[in-house]
Structure formats: C-alpha cells, structure tokens
GROMACS .gro file of C-alpha atoms in nm:
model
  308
    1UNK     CA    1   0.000   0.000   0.000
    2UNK     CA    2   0.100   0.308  -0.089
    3UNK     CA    3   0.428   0.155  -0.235
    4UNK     CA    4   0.520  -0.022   0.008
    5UNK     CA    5   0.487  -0.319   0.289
    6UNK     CA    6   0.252  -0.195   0.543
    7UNK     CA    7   0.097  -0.364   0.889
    8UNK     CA    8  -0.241  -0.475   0.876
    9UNK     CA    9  -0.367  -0.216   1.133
   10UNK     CA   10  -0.193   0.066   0.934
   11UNK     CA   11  -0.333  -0.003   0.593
   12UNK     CA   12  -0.631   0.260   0.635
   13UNK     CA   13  -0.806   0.469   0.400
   14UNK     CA   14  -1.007   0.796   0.478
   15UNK     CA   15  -1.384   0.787   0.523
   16UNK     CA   16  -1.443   1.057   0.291
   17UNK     CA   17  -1.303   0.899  -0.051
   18UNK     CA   18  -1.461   0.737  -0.298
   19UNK     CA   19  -1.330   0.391  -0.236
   20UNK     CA   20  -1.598   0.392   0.087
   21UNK     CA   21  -1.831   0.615   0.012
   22UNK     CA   22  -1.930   0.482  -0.353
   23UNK     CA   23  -1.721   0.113  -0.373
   24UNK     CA   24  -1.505   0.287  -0.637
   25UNK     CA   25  -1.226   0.029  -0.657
   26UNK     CA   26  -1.164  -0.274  -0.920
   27UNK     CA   27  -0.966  -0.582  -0.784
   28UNK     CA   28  -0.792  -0.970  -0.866
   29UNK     CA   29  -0.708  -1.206  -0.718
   30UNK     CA   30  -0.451  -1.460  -0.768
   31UNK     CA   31  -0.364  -1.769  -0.686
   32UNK     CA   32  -0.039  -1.907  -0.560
   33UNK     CA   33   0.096  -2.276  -0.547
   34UNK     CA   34   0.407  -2.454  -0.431
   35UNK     CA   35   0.570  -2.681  -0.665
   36UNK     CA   36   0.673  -3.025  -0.593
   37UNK     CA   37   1.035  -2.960  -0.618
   38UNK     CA   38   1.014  -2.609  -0.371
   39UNK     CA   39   0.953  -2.311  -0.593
   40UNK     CA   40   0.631  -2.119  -0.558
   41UNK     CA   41   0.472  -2.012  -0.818
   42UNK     CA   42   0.159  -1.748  -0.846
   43UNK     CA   43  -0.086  -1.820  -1.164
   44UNK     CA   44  -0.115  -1.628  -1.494
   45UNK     CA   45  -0.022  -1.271  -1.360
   46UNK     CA   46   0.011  -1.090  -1.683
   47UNK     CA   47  -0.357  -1.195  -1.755
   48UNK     CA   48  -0.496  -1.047  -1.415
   49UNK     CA   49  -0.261  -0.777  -1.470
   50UNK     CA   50  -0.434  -0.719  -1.824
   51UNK     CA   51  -0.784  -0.736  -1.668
   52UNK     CA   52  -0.740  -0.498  -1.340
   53UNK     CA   53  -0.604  -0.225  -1.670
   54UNK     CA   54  -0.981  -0.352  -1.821
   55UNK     CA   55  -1.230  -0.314  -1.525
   56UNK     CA   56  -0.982   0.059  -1.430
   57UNK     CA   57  -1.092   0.182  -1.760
   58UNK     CA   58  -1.481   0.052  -1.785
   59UNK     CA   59  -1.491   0.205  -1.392
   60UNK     CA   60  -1.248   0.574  -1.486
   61UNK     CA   61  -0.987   0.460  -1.254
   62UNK     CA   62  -0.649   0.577  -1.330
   63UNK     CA   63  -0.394   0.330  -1.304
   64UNK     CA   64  -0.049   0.416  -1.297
   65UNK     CA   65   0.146   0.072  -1.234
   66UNK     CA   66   0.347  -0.076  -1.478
   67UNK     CA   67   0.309  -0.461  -1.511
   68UNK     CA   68   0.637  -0.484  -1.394
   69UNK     CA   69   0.551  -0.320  -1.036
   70UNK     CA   70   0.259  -0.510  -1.041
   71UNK     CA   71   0.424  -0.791  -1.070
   72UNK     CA   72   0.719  -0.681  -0.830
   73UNK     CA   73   0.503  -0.580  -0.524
   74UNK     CA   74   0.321  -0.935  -0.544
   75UNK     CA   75   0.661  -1.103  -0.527
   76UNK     CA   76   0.785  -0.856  -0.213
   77UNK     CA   77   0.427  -0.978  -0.058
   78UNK     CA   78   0.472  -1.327  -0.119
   79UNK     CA   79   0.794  -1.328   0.005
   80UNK     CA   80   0.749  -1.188   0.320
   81UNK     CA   81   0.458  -1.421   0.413
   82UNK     CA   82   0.519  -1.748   0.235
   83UNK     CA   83   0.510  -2.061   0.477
   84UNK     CA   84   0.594  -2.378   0.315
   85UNK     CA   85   0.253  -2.528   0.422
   86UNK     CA   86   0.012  -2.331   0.307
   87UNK     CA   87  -0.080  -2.204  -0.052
   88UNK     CA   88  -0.131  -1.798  -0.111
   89UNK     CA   89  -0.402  -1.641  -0.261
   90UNK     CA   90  -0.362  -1.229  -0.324
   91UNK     CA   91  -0.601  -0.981  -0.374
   92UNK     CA   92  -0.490  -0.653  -0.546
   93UNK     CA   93  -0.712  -0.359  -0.524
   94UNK     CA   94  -0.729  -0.032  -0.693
   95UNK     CA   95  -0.901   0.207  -0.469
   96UNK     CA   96  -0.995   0.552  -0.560
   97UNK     CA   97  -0.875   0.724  -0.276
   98UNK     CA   98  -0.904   1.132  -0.400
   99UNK     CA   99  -1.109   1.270  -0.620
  100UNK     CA  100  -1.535   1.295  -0.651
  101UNK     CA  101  -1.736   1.178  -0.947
  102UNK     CA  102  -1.502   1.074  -1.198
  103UNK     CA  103  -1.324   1.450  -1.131
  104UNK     CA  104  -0.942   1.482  -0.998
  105UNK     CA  105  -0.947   1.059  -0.915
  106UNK     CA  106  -0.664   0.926  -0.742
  107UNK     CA  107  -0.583   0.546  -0.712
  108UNK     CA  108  -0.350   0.299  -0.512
  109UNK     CA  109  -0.297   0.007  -0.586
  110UNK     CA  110  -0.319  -0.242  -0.260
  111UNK     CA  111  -0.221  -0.566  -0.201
  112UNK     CA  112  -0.327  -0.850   0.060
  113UNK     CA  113  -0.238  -1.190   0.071
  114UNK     CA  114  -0.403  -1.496   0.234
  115UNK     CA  115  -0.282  -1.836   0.382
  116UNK     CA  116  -0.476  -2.143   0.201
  117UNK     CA  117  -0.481  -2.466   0.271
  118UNK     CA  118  -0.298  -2.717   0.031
  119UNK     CA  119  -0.607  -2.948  -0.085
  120UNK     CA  120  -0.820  -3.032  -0.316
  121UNK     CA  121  -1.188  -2.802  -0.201
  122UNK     CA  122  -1.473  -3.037  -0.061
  123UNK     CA  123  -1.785  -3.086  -0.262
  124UNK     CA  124  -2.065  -2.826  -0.205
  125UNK     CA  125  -2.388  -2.745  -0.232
  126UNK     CA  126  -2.526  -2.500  -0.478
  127UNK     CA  127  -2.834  -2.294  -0.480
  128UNK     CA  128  -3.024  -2.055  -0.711
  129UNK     CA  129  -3.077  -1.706  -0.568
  130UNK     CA  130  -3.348  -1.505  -0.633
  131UNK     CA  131  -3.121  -1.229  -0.677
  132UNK     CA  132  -3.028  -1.137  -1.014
  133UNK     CA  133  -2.722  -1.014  -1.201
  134UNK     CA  134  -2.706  -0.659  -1.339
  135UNK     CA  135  -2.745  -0.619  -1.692
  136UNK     CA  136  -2.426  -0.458  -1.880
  137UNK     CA  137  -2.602  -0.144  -1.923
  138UNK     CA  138  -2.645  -0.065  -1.555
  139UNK     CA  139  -2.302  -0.211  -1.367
  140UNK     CA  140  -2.151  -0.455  -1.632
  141UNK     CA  141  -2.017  -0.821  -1.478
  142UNK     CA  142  -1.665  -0.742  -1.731
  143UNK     CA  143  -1.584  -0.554  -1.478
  144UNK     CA  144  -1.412  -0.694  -1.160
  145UNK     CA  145  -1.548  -0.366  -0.951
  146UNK     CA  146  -1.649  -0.426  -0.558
  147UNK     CA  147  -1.974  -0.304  -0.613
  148UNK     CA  148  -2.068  -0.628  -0.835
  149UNK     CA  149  -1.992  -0.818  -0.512
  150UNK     CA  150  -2.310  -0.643  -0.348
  151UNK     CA  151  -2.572  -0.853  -0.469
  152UNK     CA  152  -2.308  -1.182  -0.441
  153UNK     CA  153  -2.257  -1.119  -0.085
  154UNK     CA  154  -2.718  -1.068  -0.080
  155UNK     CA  155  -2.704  -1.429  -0.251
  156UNK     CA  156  -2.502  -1.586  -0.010
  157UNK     CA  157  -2.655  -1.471   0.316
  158UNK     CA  158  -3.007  -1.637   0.117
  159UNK     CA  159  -2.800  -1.946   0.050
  160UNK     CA  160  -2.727  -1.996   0.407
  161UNK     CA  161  -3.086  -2.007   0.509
  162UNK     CA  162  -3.114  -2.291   0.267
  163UNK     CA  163  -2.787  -2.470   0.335
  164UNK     CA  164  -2.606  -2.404   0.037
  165UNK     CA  165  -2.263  -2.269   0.013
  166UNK     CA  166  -2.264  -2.077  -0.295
  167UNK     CA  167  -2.555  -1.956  -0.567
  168UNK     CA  168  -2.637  -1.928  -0.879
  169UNK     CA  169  -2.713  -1.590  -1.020
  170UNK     CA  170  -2.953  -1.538  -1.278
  171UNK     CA  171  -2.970  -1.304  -1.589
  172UNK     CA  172  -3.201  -1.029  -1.603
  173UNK     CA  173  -3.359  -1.308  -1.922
  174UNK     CA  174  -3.403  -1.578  -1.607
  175UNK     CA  175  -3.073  -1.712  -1.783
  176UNK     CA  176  -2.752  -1.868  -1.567
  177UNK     CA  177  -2.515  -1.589  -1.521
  178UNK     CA  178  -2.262  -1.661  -1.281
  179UNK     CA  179  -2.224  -1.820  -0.900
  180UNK     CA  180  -2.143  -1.539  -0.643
  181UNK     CA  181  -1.782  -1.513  -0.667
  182UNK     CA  182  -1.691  -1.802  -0.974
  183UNK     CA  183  -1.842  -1.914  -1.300
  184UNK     CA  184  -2.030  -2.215  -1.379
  185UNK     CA  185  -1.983  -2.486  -1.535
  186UNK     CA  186  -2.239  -2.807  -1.676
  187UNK     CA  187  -2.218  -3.112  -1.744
  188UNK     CA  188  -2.479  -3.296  -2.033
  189UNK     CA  189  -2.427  -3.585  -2.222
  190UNK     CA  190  -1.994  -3.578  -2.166
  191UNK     CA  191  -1.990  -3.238  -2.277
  192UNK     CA  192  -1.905  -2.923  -2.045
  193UNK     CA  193  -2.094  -2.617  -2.111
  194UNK     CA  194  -2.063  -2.246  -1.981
  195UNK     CA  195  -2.231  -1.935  -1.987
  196UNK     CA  196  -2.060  -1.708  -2.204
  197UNK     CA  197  -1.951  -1.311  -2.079
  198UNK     CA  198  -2.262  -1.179  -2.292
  199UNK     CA  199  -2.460  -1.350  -2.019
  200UNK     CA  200  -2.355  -1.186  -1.726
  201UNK     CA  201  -2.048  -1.372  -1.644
  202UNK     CA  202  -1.712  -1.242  -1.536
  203UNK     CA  203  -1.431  -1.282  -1.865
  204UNK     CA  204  -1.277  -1.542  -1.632
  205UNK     CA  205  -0.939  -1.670  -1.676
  206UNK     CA  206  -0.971  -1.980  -1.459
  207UNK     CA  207  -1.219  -2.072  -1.671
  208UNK     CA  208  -0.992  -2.007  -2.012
  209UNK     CA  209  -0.737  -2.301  -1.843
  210UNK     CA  210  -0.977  -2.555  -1.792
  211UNK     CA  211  -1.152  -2.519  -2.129
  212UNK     CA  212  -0.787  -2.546  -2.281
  213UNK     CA  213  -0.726  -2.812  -1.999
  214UNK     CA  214  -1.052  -2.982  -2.176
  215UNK     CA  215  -0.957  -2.940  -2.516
  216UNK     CA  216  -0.616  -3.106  -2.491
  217UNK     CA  217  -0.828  -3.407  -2.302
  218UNK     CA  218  -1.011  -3.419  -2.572
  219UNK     CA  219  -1.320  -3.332  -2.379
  220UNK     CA  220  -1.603  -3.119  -2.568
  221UNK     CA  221  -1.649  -2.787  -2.444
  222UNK     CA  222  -1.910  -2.545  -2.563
  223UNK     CA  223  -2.002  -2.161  -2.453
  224UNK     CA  224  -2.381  -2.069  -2.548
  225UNK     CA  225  -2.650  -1.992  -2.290
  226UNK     CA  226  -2.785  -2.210  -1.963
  227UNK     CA  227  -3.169  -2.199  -1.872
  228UNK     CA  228  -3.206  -2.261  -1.511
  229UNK     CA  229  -3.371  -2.588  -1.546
  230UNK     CA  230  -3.102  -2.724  -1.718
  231UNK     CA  231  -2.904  -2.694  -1.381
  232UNK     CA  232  -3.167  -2.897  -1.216
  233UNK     CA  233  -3.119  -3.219  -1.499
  234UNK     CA  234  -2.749  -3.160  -1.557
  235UNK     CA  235  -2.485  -3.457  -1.489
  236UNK     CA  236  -2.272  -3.291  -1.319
  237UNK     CA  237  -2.196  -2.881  -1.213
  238UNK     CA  238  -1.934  -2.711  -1.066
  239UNK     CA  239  -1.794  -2.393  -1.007
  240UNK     CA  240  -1.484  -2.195  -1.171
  241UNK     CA  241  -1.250  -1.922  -1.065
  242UNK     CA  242  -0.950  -1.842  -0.922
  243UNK     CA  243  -1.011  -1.886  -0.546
  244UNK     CA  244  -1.282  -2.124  -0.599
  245UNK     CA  245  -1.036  -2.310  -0.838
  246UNK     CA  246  -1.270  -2.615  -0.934
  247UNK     CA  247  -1.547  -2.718  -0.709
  248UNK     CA  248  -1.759  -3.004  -0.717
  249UNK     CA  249  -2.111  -2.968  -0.688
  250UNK     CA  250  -2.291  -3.273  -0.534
  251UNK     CA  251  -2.657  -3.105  -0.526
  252UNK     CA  252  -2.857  -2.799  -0.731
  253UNK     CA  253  -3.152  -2.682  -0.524
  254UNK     CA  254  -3.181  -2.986  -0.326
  255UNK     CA  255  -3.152  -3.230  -0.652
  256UNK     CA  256  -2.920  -3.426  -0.552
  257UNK     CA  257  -2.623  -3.482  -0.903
  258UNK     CA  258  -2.501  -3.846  -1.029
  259UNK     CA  259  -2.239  -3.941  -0.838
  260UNK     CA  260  -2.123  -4.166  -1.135
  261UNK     CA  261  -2.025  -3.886  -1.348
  262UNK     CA  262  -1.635  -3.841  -1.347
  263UNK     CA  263  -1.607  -3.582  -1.605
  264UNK     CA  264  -1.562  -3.259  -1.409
  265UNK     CA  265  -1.323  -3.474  -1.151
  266UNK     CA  266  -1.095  -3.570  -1.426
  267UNK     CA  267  -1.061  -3.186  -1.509
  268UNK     CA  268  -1.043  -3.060  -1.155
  269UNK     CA  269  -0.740  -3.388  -1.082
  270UNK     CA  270  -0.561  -3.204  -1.443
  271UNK     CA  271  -0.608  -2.898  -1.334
  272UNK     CA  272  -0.426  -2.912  -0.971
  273UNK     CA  273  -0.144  -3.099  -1.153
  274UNK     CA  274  -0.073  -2.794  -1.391
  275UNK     CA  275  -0.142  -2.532  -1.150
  276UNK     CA  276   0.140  -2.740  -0.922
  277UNK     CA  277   0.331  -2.787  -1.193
  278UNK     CA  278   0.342  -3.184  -1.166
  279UNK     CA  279   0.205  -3.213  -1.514
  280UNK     CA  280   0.266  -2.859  -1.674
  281UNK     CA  281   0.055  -2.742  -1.900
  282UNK     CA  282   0.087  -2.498  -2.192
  283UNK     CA  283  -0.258  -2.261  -2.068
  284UNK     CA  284  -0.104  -2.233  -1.686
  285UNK     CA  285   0.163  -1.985  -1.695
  286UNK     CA  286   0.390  -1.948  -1.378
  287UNK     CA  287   0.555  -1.692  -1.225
  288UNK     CA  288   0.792  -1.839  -0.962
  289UNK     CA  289   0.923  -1.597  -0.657
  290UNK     CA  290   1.275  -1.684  -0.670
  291UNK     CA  291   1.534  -1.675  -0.383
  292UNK     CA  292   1.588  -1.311  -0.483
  293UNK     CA  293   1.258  -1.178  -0.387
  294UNK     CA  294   1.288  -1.394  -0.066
  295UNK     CA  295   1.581  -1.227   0.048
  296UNK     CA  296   1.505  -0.872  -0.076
  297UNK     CA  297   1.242  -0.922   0.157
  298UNK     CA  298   1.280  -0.781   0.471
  299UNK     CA  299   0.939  -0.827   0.653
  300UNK     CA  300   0.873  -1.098   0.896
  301UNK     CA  301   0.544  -1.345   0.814
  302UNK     CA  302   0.417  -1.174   1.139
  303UNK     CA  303   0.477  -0.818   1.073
  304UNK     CA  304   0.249  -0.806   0.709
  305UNK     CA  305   0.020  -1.069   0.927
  306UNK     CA  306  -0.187  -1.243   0.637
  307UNK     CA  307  -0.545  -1.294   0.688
  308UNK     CA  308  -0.730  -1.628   0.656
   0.00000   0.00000   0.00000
C-alpha cells in the first residue's frame, strides 16, 4: 500500500473517498501454489494484470502501475509471508482514494495476501438465488469492480438459510449468469458447457485453463446460454475461478447430481497438476518468486500478518 509493505492495522483509508463512500475500486485475485520440487509459483499474472487495466478503464480509474511493479510488489508480498505449508491467494485492489465523481481521481494500488490450505476443495452445495445479475447497461459483470460483489454477498446470506454454500445468479432473461464469486460450469451428455460473458459472467481466466485443460483431453467444451432448469437435470456442475479453483457440486436446489459422473473430476485432478506444476501445461503460466525476492524481503510473516 501506498508503495510499500505496510501492517495490517496501518493499511487505512479515509472515510471521505470514494473507495468507501461509492465502492469505487476494481480488484484480482490470484492464486499461488508450491511446486513439488520447492519453488512457488503465483498463476497467470500478466492476464490479471491485463484485466485490473480492463475493469480501471470501464470504472475511470487511473492506473499508474506498470506490469512490472505489479508484478514486483506481489513477489515482495509473497515473500514476506510465504510458509511452506500453506498455498497464497492475493487480492490486489485499486481504490480511488481522491477525487469525486469521476473529477481529480486518485488510485492505489493495494495488495493483501491470504494463507490457504494445500487441498483439493470439498464438494458443495449449490443454490439458485433469487437475486439477479445486473445487466451490462447498468453495472456490467466485465468488470471486476467491488460493487458487483453487493448482490453476491445478498445471494449468499439467502443461500445460508437454505444450506447451500454458494448460488447461482440469474440473468435479467431468467438465464444462468454466474455463482457469487466463480463461473459455472455443466455437465450434459460428456460435454461441459458455460455461460458465455454476454450473459452476465465475469471474462474469467480460470475458466480459459480448464476449457484449454478440456480441449487437450479431448473433452467437448461449448459456450452458449444455460436456462435454469437445465441446472436442475445436468450430470454434473461445478464452479470456476480463481479462489474457488474447481469445485464439485454434489446437489442444485436440493436435486441431488449423479455421483457416477467423473467428467468434471478428471478436469479438476488435471487442473491441480498444472497449477502445481506436476504435469505442466501450456494454458497455466507461472511466475515463480525466486530466492531473490525472498531475500530482498525484509518483513517478517508476522509483521504483514496475512489474513485467513
């Protein structure tokens, strides 16, 4: 923040800008894995590079950080709070934090980073909200603002009434969208289908590895539109992005999914091994913090103090 390593307790920002009053900021997160052989290495960061510059411009946020700082001030992060048992997921913010209706905006870039647990994520149980997704014209899903998290974090308190752990959010056409924080993806008849962006889904680059993943398993995979019901008679769902990874779904609305059908398994087993690097994989990209960022690094795990 701000350029440089901060404490938790002293990354603040004022009340008055724009960032808190309005939810003016655009964000990414990445994901981080340890190799087999030591090295870690954080997932396709020119890409979320690429689409923070998107979402800055849809939103007017200025962003003055060069990939390469981008990319620098991930690697300071990750080396001052990598542990060798726990995986690192990072979100990077860009806050307005001067300026008031699109006039005289200021922007920092901010980083966090989060301890995750090295596993494959349990199975879960997916619901469909009676929220809905905004259409383009009024706060468009392409881009990855805070505010589009409003009526995620509205599905999710719903889904907990009904013991789900994530939702489905519709299209303003009654169409599949997008879960609350991850895209979706169907299984009918051995081929994998997914809402394309035109529907209300994020431009998700998870999802572009495991429909190259797919492709090289010679597994069909198809983009066109999802009508709800299809969700309640598909073989098998699950859900897609970058801190989601690959989920499992073992029940839509209480309809409980075949738990013969291996197809999405197969992909979410290829897609740990390229993301790990055990079986690399020409769509995963890896950015490895080397032993140079480590000891460039002179914050303690416990001073930056990672949350989760």
């Amino acid at each position: 923040m701000g350029g440089g390593l901060r404490l938790w307790k002293e990354a603040t920002l004022h009340v008055g800008c724009e960032a808190v009053t309005r939810a003016l900021n655009v964000f990414e997160g990445l994901k981080g894995y340890w190799k087999p052989d030591g090295p870690f290495g954080i997932v396709q960061l020119r890409q979320h590079y690429e689409r923070l510059c998107r979402s800055a411009r849809l939103l007017h946020i200025p962003i003055d950080s060069s990939f390469e700082h981008y990319r620098d001030a991930i690697a300071k992060l990750a080396a001052a709070l990598l542990t060798p048992d726990s995986d690192m997921w990072f979100r990077t913010t860009l806050y307005a934090i001067e300026g008031q209706w699109g006039e005289g905006t200021v922007a920092d870039l901010v980083i966090t980073a989060y301890h995750q647990d090295k596993k494959v994520p349990d199975p879960i149980n997916l619901g469909i909200s009676t929220w809905r997704r905004s259409p383009d014209v009024s706060l468009p899903a392409r881009a990855k603002a805070g505010a589009n998290y409003q009526v995620a974090r509205l599905a999710r308190i719903e889904g907990r009434t009904r013991g789900c752990q994530d939702m489905v959010l519709l299209n303003a056409s009654g169409r599949v969208a997008e879960a609350t924080g991850s895209c979706v993806v169907m299984v009918r008849d051995g081929t994998v289908f997914t809402p394309p962006a035109t529907e209300g889904a994020l431009e998700s680059i998870t999802l572009d590895i495991v429909e190259a993943l797919a492709h090289s398993m010679e597994i069909p995979f198809i983009r066109r539109p999802i009508d709800r019901t299809e969700l309640l008679v598909a073989d098998e769902i699950a859900i897609c992005g970058t801190l989601a990874e690959l989920v499992l779904v073992e029940s839509i609305d209480g309809f409980p999914l075949n738990p013969e059908s291996r197809l999405l398994r197969s992909l979410q087993n290829r897609f740990f091994r390229a993301a790990r690097d055990i079986e690399p994989h020409p769509s995963v990209e890896l950015m490895v913090v080397s032993p140079e960022h480590m000891s460039n690094s002179k914050a303690k795990p416990a001073m930056a103090n990672s949350r989760g």
